[in-house]
XYZ file of C-alpha atoms in Angstrom:
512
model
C -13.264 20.136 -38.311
C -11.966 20.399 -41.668
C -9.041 18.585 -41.403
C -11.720 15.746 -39.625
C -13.702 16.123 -43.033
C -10.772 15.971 -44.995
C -9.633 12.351 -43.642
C -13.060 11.619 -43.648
C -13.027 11.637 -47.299
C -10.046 9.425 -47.511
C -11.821 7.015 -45.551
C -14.793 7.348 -48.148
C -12.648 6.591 -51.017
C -11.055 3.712 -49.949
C -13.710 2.506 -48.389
C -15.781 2.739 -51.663
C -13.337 0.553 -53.418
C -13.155 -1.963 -51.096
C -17.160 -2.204 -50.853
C -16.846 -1.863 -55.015
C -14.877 -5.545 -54.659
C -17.439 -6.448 -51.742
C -20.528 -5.904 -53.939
C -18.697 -7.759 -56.922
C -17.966 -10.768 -54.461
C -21.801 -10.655 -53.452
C -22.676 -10.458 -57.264
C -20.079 -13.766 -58.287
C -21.590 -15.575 -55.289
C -25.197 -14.688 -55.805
C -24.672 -15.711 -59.346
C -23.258 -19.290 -58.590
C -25.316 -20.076 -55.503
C -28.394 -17.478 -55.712
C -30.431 -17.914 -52.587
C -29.568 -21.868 -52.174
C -28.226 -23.998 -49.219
C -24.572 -23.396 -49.503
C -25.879 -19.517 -50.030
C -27.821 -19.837 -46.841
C -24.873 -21.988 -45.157
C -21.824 -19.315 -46.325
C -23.732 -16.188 -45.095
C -24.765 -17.508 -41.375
C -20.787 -19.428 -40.542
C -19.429 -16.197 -42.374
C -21.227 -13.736 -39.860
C -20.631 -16.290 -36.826
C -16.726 -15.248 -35.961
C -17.695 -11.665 -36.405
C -20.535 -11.764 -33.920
C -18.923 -13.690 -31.538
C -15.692 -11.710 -31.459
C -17.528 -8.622 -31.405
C -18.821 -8.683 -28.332
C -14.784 -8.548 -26.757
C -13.499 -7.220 -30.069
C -15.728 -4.265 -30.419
C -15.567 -3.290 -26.762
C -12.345 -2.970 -26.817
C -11.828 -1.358 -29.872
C -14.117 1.361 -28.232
C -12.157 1.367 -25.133
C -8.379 1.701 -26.078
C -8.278 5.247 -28.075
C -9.624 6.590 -25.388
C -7.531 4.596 -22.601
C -4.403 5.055 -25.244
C -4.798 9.068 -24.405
C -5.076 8.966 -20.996
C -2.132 6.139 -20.973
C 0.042 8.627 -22.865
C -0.808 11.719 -21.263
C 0.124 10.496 -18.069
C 2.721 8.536 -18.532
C 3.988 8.863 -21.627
C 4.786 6.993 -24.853
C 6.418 4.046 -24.025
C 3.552 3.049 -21.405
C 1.043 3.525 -24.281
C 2.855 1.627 -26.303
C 3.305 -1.027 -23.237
C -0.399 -0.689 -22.547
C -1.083 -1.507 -26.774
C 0.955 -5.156 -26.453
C -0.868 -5.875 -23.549
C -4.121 -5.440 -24.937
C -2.941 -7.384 -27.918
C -1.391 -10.021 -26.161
C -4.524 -10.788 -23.769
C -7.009 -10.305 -26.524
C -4.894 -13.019 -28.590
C -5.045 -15.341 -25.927
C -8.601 -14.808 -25.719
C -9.284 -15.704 -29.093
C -7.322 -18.603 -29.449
C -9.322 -20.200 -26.296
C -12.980 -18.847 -28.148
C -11.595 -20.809 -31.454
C -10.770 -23.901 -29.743
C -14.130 -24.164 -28.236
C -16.001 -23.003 -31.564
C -14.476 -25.980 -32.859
C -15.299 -28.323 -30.669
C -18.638 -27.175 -30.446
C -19.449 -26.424 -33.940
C -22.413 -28.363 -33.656
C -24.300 -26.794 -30.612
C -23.242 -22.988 -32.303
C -25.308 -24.097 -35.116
C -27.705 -25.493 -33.266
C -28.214 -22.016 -31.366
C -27.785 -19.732 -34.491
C -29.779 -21.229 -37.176
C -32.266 -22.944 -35.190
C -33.935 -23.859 -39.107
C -30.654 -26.258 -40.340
C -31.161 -29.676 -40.421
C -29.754 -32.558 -42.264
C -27.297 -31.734 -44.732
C -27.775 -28.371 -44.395
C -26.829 -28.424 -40.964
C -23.928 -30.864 -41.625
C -22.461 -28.293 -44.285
C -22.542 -25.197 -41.576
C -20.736 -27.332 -38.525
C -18.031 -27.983 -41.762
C -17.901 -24.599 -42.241
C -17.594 -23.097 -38.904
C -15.170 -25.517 -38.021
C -12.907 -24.034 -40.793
C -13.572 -20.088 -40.061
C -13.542 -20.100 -36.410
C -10.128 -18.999 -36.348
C -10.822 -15.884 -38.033
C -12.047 -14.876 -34.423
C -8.075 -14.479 -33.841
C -7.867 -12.296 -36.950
C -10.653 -9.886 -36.326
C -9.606 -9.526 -33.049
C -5.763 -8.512 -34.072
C -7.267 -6.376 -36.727
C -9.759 -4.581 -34.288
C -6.030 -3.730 -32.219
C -4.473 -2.762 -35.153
C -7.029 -0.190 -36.979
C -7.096 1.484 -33.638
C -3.282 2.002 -33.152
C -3.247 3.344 -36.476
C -6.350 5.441 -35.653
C -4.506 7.027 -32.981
C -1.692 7.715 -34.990
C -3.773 9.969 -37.267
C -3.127 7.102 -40.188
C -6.855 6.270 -40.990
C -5.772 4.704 -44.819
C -4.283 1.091 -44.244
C -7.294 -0.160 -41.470
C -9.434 0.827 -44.916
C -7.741 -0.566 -47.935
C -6.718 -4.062 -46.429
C -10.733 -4.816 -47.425
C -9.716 -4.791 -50.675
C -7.461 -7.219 -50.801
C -9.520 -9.390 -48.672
C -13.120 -8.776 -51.096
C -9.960 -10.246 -53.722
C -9.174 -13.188 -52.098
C -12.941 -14.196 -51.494
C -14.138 -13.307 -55.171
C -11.473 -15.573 -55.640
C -12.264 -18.576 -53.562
C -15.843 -18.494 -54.761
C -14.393 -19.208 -58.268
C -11.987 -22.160 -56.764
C -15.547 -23.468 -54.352
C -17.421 -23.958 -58.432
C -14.718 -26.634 -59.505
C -13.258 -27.912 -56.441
C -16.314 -28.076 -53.863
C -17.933 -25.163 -51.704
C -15.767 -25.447 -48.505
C -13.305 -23.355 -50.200
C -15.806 -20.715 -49.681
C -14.984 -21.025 -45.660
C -10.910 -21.711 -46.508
C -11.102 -18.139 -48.557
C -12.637 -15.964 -45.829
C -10.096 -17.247 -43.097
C -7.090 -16.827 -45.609
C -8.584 -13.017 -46.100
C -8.471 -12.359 -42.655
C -5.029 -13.506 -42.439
C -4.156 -11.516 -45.123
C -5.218 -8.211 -43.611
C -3.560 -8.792 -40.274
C -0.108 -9.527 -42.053
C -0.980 -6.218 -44.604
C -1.051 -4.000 -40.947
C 2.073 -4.939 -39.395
C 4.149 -2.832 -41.770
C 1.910 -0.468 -41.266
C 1.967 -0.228 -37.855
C 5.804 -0.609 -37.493
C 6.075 2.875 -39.596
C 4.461 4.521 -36.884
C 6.419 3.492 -33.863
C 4.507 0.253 -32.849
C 7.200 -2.287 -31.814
C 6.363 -5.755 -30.299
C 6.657 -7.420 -27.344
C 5.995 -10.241 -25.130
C 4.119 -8.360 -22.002
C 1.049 -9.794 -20.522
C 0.193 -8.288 -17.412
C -3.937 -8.767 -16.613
C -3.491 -6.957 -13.062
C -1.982 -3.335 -14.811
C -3.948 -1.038 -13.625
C -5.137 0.226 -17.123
C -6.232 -3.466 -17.941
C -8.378 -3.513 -14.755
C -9.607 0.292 -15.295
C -10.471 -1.052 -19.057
C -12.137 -4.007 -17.456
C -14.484 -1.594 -15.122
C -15.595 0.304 -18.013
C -16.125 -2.793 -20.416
C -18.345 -4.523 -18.302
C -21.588 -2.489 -19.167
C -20.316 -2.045 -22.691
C -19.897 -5.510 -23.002
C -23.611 -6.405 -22.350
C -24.319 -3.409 -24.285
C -22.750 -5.063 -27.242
C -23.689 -8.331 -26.589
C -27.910 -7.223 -26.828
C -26.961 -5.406 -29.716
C -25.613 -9.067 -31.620
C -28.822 -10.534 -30.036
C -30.778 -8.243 -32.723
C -28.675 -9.815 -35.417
C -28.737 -13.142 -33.938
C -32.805 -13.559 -33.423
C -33.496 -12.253 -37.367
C -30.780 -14.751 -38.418
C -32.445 -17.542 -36.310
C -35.836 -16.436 -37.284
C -35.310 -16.509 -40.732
C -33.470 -19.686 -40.717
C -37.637 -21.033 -39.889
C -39.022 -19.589 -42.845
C -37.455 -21.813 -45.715
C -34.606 -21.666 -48.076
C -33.496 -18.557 -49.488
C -34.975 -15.933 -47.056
C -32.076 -15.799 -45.058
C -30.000 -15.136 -47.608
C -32.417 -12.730 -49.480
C -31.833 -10.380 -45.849
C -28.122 -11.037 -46.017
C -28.073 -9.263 -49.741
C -30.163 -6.784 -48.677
C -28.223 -6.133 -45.558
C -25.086 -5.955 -47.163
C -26.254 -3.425 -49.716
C -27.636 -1.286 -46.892
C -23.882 -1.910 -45.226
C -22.280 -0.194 -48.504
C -24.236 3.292 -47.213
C -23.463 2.964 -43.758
C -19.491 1.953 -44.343
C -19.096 4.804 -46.812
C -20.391 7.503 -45.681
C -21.194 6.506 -41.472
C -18.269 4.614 -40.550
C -15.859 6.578 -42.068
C -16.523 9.525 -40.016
C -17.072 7.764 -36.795
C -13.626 6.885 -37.520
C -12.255 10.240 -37.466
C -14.156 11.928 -34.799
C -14.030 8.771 -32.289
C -10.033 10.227 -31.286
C -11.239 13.275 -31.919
C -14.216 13.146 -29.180
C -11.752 11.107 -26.714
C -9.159 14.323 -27.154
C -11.469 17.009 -25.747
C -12.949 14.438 -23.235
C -9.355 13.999 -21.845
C -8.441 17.894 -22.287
C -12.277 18.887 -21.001
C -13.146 20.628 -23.709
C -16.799 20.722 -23.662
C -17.309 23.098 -25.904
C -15.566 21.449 -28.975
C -17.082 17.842 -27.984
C -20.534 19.234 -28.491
C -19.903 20.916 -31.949
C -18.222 18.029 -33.327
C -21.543 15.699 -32.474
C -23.633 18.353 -33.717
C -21.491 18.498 -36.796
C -20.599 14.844 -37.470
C -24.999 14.175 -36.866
C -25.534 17.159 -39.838
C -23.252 15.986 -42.156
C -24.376 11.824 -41.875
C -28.194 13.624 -41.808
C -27.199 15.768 -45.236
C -25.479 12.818 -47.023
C -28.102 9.616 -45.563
C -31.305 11.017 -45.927
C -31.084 11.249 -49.549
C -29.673 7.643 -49.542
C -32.578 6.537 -48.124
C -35.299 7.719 -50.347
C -33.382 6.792 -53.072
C -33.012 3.039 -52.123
C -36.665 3.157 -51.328
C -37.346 4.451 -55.031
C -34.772 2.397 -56.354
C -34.616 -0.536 -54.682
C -36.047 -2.869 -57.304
C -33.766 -1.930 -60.235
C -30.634 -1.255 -58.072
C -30.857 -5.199 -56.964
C -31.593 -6.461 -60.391
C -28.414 -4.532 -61.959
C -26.186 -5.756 -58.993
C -26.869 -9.433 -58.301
C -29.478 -10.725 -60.956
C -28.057 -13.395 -62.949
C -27.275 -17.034 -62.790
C -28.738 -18.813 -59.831
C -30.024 -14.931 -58.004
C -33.284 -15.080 -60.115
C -36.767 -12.433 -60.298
C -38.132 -13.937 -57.046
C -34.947 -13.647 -55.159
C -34.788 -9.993 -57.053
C -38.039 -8.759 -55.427
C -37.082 -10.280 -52.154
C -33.846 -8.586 -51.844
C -35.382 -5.572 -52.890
C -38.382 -5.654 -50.236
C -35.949 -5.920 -47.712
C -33.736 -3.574 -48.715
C -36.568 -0.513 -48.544
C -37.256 -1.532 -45.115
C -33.896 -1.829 -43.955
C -33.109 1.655 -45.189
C -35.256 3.338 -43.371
C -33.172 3.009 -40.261
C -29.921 3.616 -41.785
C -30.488 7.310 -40.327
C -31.282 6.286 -36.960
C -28.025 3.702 -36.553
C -26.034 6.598 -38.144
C -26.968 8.970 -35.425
C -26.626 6.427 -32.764
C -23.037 5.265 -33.752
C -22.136 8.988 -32.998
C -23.918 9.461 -29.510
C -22.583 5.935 -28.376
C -19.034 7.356 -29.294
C -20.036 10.806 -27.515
C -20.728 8.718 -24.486
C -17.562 6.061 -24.655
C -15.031 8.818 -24.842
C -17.007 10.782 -21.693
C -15.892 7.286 -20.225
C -19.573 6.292 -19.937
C -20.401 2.582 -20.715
C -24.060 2.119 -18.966
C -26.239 4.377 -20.757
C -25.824 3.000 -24.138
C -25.877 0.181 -22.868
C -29.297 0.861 -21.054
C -30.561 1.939 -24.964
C -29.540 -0.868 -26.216
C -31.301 -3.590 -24.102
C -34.585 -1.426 -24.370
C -33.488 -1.365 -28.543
C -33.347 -5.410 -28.085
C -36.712 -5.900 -26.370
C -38.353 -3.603 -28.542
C -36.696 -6.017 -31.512
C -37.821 -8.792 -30.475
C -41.531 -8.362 -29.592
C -41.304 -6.586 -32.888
C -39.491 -9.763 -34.699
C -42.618 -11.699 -33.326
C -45.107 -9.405 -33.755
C -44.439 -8.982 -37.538
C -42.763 -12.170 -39.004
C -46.665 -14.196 -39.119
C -48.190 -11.413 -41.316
C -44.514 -10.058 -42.920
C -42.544 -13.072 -43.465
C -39.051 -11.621 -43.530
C -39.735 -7.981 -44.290
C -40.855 -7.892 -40.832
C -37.719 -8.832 -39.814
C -36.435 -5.880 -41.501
C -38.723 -3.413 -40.328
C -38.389 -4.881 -36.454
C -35.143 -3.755 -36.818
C -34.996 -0.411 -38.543
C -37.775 0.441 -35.911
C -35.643 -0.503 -33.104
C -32.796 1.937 -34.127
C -34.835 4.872 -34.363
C -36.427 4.324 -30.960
C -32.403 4.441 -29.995
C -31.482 7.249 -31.319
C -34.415 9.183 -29.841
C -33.391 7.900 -25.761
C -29.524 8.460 -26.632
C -30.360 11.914 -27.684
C -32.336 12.922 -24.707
C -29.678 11.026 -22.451
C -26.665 12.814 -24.174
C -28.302 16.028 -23.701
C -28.935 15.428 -19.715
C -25.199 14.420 -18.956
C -23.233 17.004 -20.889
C -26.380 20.086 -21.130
C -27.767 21.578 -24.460
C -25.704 20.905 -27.140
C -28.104 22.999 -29.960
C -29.997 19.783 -30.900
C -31.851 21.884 -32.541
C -29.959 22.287 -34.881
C -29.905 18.626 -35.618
C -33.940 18.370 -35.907
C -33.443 22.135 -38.690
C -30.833 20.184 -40.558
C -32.779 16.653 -40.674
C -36.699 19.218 -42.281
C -34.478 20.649 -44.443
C -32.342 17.265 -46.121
C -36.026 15.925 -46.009
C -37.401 18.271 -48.133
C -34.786 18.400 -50.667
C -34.878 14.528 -50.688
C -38.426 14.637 -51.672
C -38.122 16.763 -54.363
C -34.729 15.190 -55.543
C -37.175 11.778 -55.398
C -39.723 13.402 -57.768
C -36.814 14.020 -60.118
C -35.336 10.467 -59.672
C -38.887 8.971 -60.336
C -39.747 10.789 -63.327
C -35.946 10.066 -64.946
C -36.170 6.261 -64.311
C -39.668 6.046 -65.594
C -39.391 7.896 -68.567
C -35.828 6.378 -69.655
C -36.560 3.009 -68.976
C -39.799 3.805 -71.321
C -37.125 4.325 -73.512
C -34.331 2.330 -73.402
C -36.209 -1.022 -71.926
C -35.152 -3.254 -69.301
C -32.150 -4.494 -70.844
C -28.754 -4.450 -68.569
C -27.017 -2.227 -70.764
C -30.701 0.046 -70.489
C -31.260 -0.413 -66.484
C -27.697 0.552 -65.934
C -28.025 3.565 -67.861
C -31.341 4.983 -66.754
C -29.908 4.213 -63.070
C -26.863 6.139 -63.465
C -29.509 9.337 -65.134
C -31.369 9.283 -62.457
C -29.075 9.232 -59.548
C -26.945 12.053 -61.415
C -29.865 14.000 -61.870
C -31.421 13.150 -58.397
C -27.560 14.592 -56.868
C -27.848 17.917 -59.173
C -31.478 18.486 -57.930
C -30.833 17.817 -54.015
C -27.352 19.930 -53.723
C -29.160 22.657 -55.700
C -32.206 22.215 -52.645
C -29.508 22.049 -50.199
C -28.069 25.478 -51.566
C -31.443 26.946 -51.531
C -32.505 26.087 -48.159
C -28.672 27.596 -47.032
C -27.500 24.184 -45.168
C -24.659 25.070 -43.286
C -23.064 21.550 -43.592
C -23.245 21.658 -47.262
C -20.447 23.944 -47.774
C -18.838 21.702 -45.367
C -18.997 18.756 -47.069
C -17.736 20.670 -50.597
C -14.618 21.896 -49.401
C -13.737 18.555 -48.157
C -14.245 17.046 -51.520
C -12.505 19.884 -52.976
C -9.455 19.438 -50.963
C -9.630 15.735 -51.547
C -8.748 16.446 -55.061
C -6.189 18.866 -54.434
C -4.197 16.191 -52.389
């Protein structure tokens, strides 16, 4: 597990420069276009390629580390290598068909995803989707490639590519102010052409080589195919969340849309950093013992991996809560992102934190589940996670405007995590979830008190030092310091077993 952390941390690192550059691009384009049209326009065609793409990408991005093991284990290296181009291959073809008919049918996409757009709004998004529909291609090479390299043990590239691409969109959105806002759409495709051409070194250093095999009928195509299915719909209800608060909000005037997409991409810095970049590790991890039946090890690493997201999220969470006001202001208000879009961001940003812990926890069951080689009951969760979404979504957006939207969705995560837990611990027995719920009091407690701290700092410094940027920034960074001192002195107290964890993987980060 240590070695697991250690990567981990990599993963952390890199990933928090490349979401540094992503919430600099979100500040240059909130300060040019605020919470306007083209705002409103960028952020849905932007997400469109992603969410389409995901529903094949992601499954089978979930399905070949595992299917890589068993392909090599069996029959060796060159098969799993043989097996990895014919993934790619099919996948590419795939995406070049989905393109061709985004294109054509730019207009009905719209029609279906921002049921709001009309007019010249609507005009601008067909424009834009037309031009970024290609990307599908991209994502879906770059879903092949991060996992190759996963399985390799070489976790680094897949993360730092995402700088260069937050680069090339910071500067496109500088290019879209003097030469006209479709090169906005132009520098998001050229990004994810970038990446995919950053990889192939990458991957050739580790043994990949290409070639030209396409075989649909192998039989670990059609065993991928078996297990994909229920994954697949899985996915797909899990988009539907994402697609029916986009559509929703697309009804309730200019701005709100794009006052959730801030809000959700600030609450993506937390779960990138810190969630993602340990599902990353343990996913190969999880598929090992699976594939070696080691039962004993798969449970202590999801016990583990849940404690150490629960020890590093919960505190997160309170703090964005607290925090959520001036944290927005310091990051995106100036130009065209005024007050009212401040307090906007900010109200959904509180609500959308509170499920960060739930998602967190749920991204490791589903992996626990995809590397036992079991697609249905996540995907089960999931549908019952969409339903309760949606009669949620209605339920709250009449007397919540868009924070409803928010807290539909938070609410629906922790409702997920609760049935994956319970179905986890039926297939594979006890796995000291106990544990889990100790772990969760104890971060909660510290977080409260750390909150008290962070409250009292802000308050009293910005009583001080005003509202000023300079001021804000500097009362922030006090507070947060101080709010970190207070909870890893809790943690110590309350003898968290992670926590010493989670300090000797720092510690040996900086010995590297």
């Amino acid at each position: 597990m240590s070695r697991t952390a250690k990567n981990a941390v990599i993963i952390m690192v890199a990933t928090l420069l490349s979401r540094v550059l992503g919430f600099l691009r979100e500040t240059i384009l909130a300060n040019f276009y605020g919470t306007s049209m083209v705002a409103d326009v960028f952020v849905l065609t932007f997400n469109i390629p992603g969410l389409i793409i995901s529903i094949v990408g992601s499954v089978i991005y979930m399905m070949y580390i595992p299917m890589y093991y068993d392909t090599r284990d069996r029959l060796g290296e060159d098969e799993a290598l043989k097996f990895t181009n014919n993934i790619l291959n099919i996948l590419s073809v795939f995406s070049i068909i989905v393109s061709i008919l985004g294109i054509i049918f730019a207009g009905e996409i719209i029609k279906i995803f921002a049921i709001g757009f009309t007019g010249e709004k609507f005009n601008l998004a067909v424009q834009f989707l037309r031009i970024m529909m290609f990307g599908v291609l991209f994502l879906s090479l770059n879903k092949i490639q991060s996992s190759f390299l996963q399985v390799k043990e070489s976790y680094l590239p897949a993360s730092i590519v995402g700088v260069v691409y937050n680069i090339v969109i910071i500067i496109a959105i500088f290019i879209s102010v003097k030469l006209g806002s479709y090169y906005l759409a132009i520098g998001a495709l050229v990004g994810l052409f970038i990446q995919v051409l950053l990889l192939l070194p990458c991957m050739y250093k580790r043994g990949y080589r290409y070639s030209f095999y396409m075989n649909i009928k192998d039989e670990s195509i059609i065993k991928m195919i078996k297990l994909s299915i229920p994954m697949m719909m899985g996915v797909a209800m899990s988009q539907l969340n994402v697609y029916v608060d986009k559509a929703l909000a697309s009804t309730l005037g200019d701005g709100k849309l794009a006052a959730l997409n801030y809000a959700s991409r600030l609450n993506d810095f937390v779960v990138a950093l810190f969630v993602t970049s340990l599902i990353t590790v343990i996913y190969p991890k999880l598929s090992q013992f699976v594939n070696n039946k080691d039962t004993i090890n798969f449970k202590k690493i999801i016990v583990k991996s849940s404690n150490c997201i629960i020890l590093v999220v919960v505190p997160i969470v309170l703090g964005a809560i607290i925090l959520a006001e001036p944290i927005v202001r310091v990051l995106l208000e100036r130009g065209s992102f005024s007050a009212e879009s401040t307090a906007m961001t900010s109200n959904a940003l509180k609500l959308y934190a509170i499920g960060i812990i739930g998602y967190a926890v749920k991204e490791i069951l589903s992996r626990g589940f995809y590397s036992l080689g079991d697609t249905k009951t996540p995907m089960i969760n999931s549908s019952i996670s969409v339903i309760i979404n949606i009669i949620l979504d209605l339920i709250f957006i009449k007397p919540f405007s868009y924070m409803g939207l928010a807290m539909a969705t938070s609410i629906s995560y922790m409702v997920t995590v609760v049935l994956m837990f319970f179905s986890l611990r039926k297939k594979v027995g006890s796995f000291n979830g106990s544990a889990v719920v100790s772990t969760f009091l104890r971060s909660l407690i510290g977080a409260i008190v750390m909150s008290i701290v962070v409250i009292l700092i802000y308050n009293n410094l910005v009583a001080v030092l005003g509202l000023s940027f300079i001021g804000e920034c500097t009362s922030l960074a006090a507070s947060i310091l101080g709010g970190i001192i207070v909870y890893i002195i809790c943690m110590k107290i309350l003898k968290v077993e992670e926590m010493k964890l989670v300090e000797d993987s720092v510690k040996n980060f900086f010995k590297r």
